[in-house]
Short mmCIF file of N, CA and C in Angstrom, two decimals:
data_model
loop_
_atom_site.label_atom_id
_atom_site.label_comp_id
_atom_site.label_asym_id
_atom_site.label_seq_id
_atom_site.Cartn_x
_atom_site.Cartn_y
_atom_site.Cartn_z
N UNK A 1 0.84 -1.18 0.00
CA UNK A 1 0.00 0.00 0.00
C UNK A 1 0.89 1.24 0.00
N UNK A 2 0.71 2.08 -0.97
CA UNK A 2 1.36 3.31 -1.14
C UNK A 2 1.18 4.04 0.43
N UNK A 3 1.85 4.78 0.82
CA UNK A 3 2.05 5.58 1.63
C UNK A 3 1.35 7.36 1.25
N UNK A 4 0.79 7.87 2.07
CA UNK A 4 0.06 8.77 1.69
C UNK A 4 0.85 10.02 1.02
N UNK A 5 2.18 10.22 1.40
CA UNK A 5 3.15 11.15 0.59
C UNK A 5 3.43 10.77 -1.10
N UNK A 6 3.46 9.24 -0.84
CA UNK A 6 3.43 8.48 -2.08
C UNK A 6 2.69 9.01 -2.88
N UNK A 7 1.70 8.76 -2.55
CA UNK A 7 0.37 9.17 -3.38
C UNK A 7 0.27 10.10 -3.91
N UNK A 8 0.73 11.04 -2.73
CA UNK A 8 0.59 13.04 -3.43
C UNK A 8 1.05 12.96 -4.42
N UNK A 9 2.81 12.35 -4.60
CA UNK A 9 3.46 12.90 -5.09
C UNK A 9 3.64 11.97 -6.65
N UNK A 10 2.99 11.20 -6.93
CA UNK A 10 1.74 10.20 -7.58
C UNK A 10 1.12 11.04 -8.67
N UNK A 11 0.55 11.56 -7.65
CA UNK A 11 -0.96 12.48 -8.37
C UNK A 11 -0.48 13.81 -8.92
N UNK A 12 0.75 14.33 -8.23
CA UNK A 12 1.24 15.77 -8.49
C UNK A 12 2.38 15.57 -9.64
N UNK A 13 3.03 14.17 -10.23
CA UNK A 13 3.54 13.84 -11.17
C UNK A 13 2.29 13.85 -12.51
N UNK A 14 1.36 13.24 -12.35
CA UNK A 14 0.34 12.94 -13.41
C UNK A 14 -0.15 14.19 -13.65
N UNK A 15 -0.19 15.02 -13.13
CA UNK A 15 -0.86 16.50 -12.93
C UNK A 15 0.22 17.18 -13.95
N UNK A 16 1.41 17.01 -13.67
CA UNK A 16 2.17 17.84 -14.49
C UNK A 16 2.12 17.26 -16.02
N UNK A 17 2.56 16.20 -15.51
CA UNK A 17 2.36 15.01 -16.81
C UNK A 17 1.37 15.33 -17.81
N UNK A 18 0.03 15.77 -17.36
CA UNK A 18 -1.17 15.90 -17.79
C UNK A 18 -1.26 17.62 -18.62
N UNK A 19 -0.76 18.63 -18.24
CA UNK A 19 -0.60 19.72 -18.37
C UNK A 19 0.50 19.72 -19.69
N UNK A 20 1.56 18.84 -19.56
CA UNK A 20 2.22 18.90 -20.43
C UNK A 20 1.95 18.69 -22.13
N UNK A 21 0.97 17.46 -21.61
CA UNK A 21 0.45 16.75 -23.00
C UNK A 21 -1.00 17.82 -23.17
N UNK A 22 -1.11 18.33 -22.61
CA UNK A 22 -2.21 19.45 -23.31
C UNK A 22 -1.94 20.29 -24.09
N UNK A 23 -0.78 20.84 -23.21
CA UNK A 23 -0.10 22.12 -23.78
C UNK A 23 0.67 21.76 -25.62
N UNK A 24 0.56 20.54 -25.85
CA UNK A 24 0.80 20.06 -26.71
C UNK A 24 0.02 20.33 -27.44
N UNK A 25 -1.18 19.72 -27.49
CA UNK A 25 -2.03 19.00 -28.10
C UNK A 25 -2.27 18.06 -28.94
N UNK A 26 -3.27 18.31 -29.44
CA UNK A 26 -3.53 16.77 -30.81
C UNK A 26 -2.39 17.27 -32.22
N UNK A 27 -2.10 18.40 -32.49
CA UNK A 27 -1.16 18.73 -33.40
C UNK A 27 0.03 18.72 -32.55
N UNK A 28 0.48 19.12 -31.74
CA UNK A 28 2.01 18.79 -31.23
C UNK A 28 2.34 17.62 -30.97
N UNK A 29 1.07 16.85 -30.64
CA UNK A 29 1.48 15.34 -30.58
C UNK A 29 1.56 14.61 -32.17
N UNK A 30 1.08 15.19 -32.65
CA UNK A 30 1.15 14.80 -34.11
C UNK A 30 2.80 15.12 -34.59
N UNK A 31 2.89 16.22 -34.39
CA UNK A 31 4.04 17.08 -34.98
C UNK A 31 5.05 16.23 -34.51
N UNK A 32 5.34 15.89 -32.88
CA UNK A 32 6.35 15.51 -31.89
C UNK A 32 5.99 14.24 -31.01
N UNK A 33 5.82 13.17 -31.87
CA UNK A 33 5.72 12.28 -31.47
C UNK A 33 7.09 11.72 -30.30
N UNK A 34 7.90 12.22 -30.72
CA UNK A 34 9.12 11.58 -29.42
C UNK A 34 8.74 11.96 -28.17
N UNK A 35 8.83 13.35 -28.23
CA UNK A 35 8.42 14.22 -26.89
C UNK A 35 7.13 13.77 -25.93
N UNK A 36 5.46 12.89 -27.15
CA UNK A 36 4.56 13.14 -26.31
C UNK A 36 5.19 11.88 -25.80
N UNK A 37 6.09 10.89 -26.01
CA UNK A 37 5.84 9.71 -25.59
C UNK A 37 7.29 9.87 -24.42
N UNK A 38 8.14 10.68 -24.49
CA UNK A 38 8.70 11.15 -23.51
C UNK A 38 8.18 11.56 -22.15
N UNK A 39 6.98 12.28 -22.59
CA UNK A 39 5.99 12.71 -21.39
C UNK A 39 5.45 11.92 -20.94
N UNK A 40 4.69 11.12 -21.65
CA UNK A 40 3.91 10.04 -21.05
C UNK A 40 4.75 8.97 -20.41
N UNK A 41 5.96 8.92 -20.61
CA UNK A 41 6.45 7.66 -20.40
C UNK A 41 7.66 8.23 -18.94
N UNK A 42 7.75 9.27 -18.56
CA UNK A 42 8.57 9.70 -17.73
C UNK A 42 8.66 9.00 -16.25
N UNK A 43 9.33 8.72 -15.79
CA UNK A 43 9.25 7.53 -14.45
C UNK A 43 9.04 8.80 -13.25
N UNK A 44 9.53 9.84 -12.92
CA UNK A 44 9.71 10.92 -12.24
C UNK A 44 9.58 12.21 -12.62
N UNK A 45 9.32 12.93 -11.29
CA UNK A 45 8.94 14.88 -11.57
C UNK A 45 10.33 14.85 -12.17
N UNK A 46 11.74 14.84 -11.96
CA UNK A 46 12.69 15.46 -12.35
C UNK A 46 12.92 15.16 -14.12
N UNK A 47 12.17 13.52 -14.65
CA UNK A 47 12.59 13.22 -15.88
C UNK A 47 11.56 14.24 -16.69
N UNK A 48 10.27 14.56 -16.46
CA UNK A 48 9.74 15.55 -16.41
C UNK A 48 10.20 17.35 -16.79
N UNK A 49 11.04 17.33 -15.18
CA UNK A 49 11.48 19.01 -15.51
C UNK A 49 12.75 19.14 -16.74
N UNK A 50 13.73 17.86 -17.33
CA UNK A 50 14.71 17.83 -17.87
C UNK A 50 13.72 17.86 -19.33
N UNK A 51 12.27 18.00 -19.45
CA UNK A 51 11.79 17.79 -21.10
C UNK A 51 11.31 19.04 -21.18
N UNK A 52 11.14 19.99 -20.44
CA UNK A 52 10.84 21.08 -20.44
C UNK A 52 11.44 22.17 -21.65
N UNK A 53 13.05 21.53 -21.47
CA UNK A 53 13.29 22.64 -22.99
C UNK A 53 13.00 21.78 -24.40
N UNK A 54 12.44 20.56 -24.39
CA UNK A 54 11.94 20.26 -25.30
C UNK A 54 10.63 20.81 -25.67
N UNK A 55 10.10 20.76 -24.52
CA UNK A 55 8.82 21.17 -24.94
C UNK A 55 8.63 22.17 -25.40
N UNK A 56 9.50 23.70 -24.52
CA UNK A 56 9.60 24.93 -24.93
C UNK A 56 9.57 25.08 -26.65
N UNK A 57 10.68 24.22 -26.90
CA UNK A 57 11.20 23.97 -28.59
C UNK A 57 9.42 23.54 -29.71
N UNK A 58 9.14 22.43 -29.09
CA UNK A 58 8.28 21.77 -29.55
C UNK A 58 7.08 23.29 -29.79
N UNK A 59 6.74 23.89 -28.86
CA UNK A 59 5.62 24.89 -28.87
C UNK A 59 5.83 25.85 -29.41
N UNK A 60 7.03 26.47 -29.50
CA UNK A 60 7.86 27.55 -30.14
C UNK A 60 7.27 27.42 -31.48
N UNK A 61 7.25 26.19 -31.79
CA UNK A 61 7.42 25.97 -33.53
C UNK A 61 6.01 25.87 -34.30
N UNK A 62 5.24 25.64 -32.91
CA UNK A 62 3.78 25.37 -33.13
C UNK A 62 2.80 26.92 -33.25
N UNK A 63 3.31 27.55 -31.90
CA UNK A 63 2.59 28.09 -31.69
C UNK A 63 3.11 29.93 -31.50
N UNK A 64 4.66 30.01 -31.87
CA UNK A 64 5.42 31.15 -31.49
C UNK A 64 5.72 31.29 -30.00
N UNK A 65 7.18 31.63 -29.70
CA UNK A 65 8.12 31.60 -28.61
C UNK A 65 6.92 32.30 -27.37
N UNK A 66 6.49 33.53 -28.45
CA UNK A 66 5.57 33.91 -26.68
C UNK A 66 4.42 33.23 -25.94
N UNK A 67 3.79 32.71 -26.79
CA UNK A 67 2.82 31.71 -26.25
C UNK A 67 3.79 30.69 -25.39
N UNK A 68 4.38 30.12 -26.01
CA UNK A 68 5.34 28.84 -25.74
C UNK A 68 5.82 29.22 -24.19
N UNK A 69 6.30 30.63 -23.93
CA UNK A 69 6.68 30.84 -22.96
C UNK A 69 5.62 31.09 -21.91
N UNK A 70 4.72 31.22 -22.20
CA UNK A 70 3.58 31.58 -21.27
C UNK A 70 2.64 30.34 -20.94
N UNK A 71 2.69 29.65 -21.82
CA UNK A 71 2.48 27.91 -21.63
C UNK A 71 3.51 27.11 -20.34
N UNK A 72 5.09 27.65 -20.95
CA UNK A 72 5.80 26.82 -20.34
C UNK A 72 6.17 27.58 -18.41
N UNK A 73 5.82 28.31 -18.38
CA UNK A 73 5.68 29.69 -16.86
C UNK A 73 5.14 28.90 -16.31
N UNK A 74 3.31 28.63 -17.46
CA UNK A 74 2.25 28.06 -16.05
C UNK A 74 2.95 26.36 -15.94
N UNK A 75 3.41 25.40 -16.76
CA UNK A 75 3.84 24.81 -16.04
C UNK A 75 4.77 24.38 -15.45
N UNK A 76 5.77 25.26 -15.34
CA UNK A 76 6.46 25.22 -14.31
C UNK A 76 6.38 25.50 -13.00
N UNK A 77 4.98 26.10 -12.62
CA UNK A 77 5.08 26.66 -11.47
C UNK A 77 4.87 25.27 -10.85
N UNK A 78 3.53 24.19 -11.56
CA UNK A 78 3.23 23.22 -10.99
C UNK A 78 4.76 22.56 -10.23
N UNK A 79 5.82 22.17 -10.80
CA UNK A 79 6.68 22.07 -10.07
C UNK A 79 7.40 22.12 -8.92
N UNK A 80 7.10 23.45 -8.25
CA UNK A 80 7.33 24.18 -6.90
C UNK A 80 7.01 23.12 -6.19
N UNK A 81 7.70 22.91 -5.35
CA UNK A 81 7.98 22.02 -3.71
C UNK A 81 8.16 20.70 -4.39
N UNK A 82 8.30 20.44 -5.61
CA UNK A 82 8.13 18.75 -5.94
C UNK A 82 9.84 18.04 -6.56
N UNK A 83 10.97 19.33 -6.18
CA UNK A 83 12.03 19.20 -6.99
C UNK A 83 12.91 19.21 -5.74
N UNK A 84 14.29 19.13 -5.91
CA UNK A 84 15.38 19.54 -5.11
C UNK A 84 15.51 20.63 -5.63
N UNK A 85 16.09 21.57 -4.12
CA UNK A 85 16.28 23.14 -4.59
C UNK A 85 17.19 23.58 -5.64
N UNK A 86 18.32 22.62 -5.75
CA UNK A 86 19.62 22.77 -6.72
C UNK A 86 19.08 22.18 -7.94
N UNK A 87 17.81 22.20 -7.72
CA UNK A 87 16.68 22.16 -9.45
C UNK A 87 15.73 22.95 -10.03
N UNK A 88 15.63 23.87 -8.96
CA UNK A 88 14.54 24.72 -9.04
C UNK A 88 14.92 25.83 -10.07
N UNK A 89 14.24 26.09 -10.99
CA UNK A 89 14.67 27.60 -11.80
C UNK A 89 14.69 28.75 -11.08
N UNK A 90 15.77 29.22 -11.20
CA UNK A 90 16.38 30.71 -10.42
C UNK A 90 15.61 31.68 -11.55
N UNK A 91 14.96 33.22 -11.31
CA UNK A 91 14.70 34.36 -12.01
C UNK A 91 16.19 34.34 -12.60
N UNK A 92 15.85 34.67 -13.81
CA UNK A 92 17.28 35.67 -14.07
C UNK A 92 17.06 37.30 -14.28
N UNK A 93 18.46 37.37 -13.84
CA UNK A 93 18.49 38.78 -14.40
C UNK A 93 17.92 39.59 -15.86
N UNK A 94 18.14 38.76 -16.73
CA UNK A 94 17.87 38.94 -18.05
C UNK A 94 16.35 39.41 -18.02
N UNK A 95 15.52 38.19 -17.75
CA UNK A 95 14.37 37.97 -17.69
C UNK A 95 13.11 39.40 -16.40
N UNK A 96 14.03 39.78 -15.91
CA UNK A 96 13.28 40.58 -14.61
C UNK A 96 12.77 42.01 -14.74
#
């Protein structure tokens, strides 16, 4: 029996998981077949946060960099508390 942290962190993987393959959609999954099956197939949040600049790439091409980036903001936030800190995206300067 899973353990109840288990679980959260279960449900808060599929959640991202789930967000990801939206943000796709039925044409990005069309377009990027590696990526959706990267997503779907990810064992962990971190194999997850490492497809992120794929995805960025993948949406960029779909949908133009600013969308892409405003897609890829909201899900990253889902992320927060689910990473090690020496994983977490720092603001940059650039960006502020």
């Amino acid at each position: 029996m899973l353990s109840e942290s288990a679980a959260r962190a279960g449900n808060r993987i599929e959640s991202i998981r789930q967000a990801m393959l939206e943000s796709l959609g039925d044409s990005g999954r069309s377009a990027f077949p590696a990526i959706e099956r990267r997503v779907r197939f990810a064992s962990d949040v971190q194999g997850l946060w490492y497809l992120r600049g794929d995805m960025m790439e993948a949406l960029s091409s779909l949908q133009g960099e600013y969308m892409a980036r405003r897609k890829m903001d909201e899900i990253s936030v889902l992320f927060q508390g689910a990473l090690p800190r020496s994983m977490a995206s720092r603001q940059s300067r650039l960006s502020a």
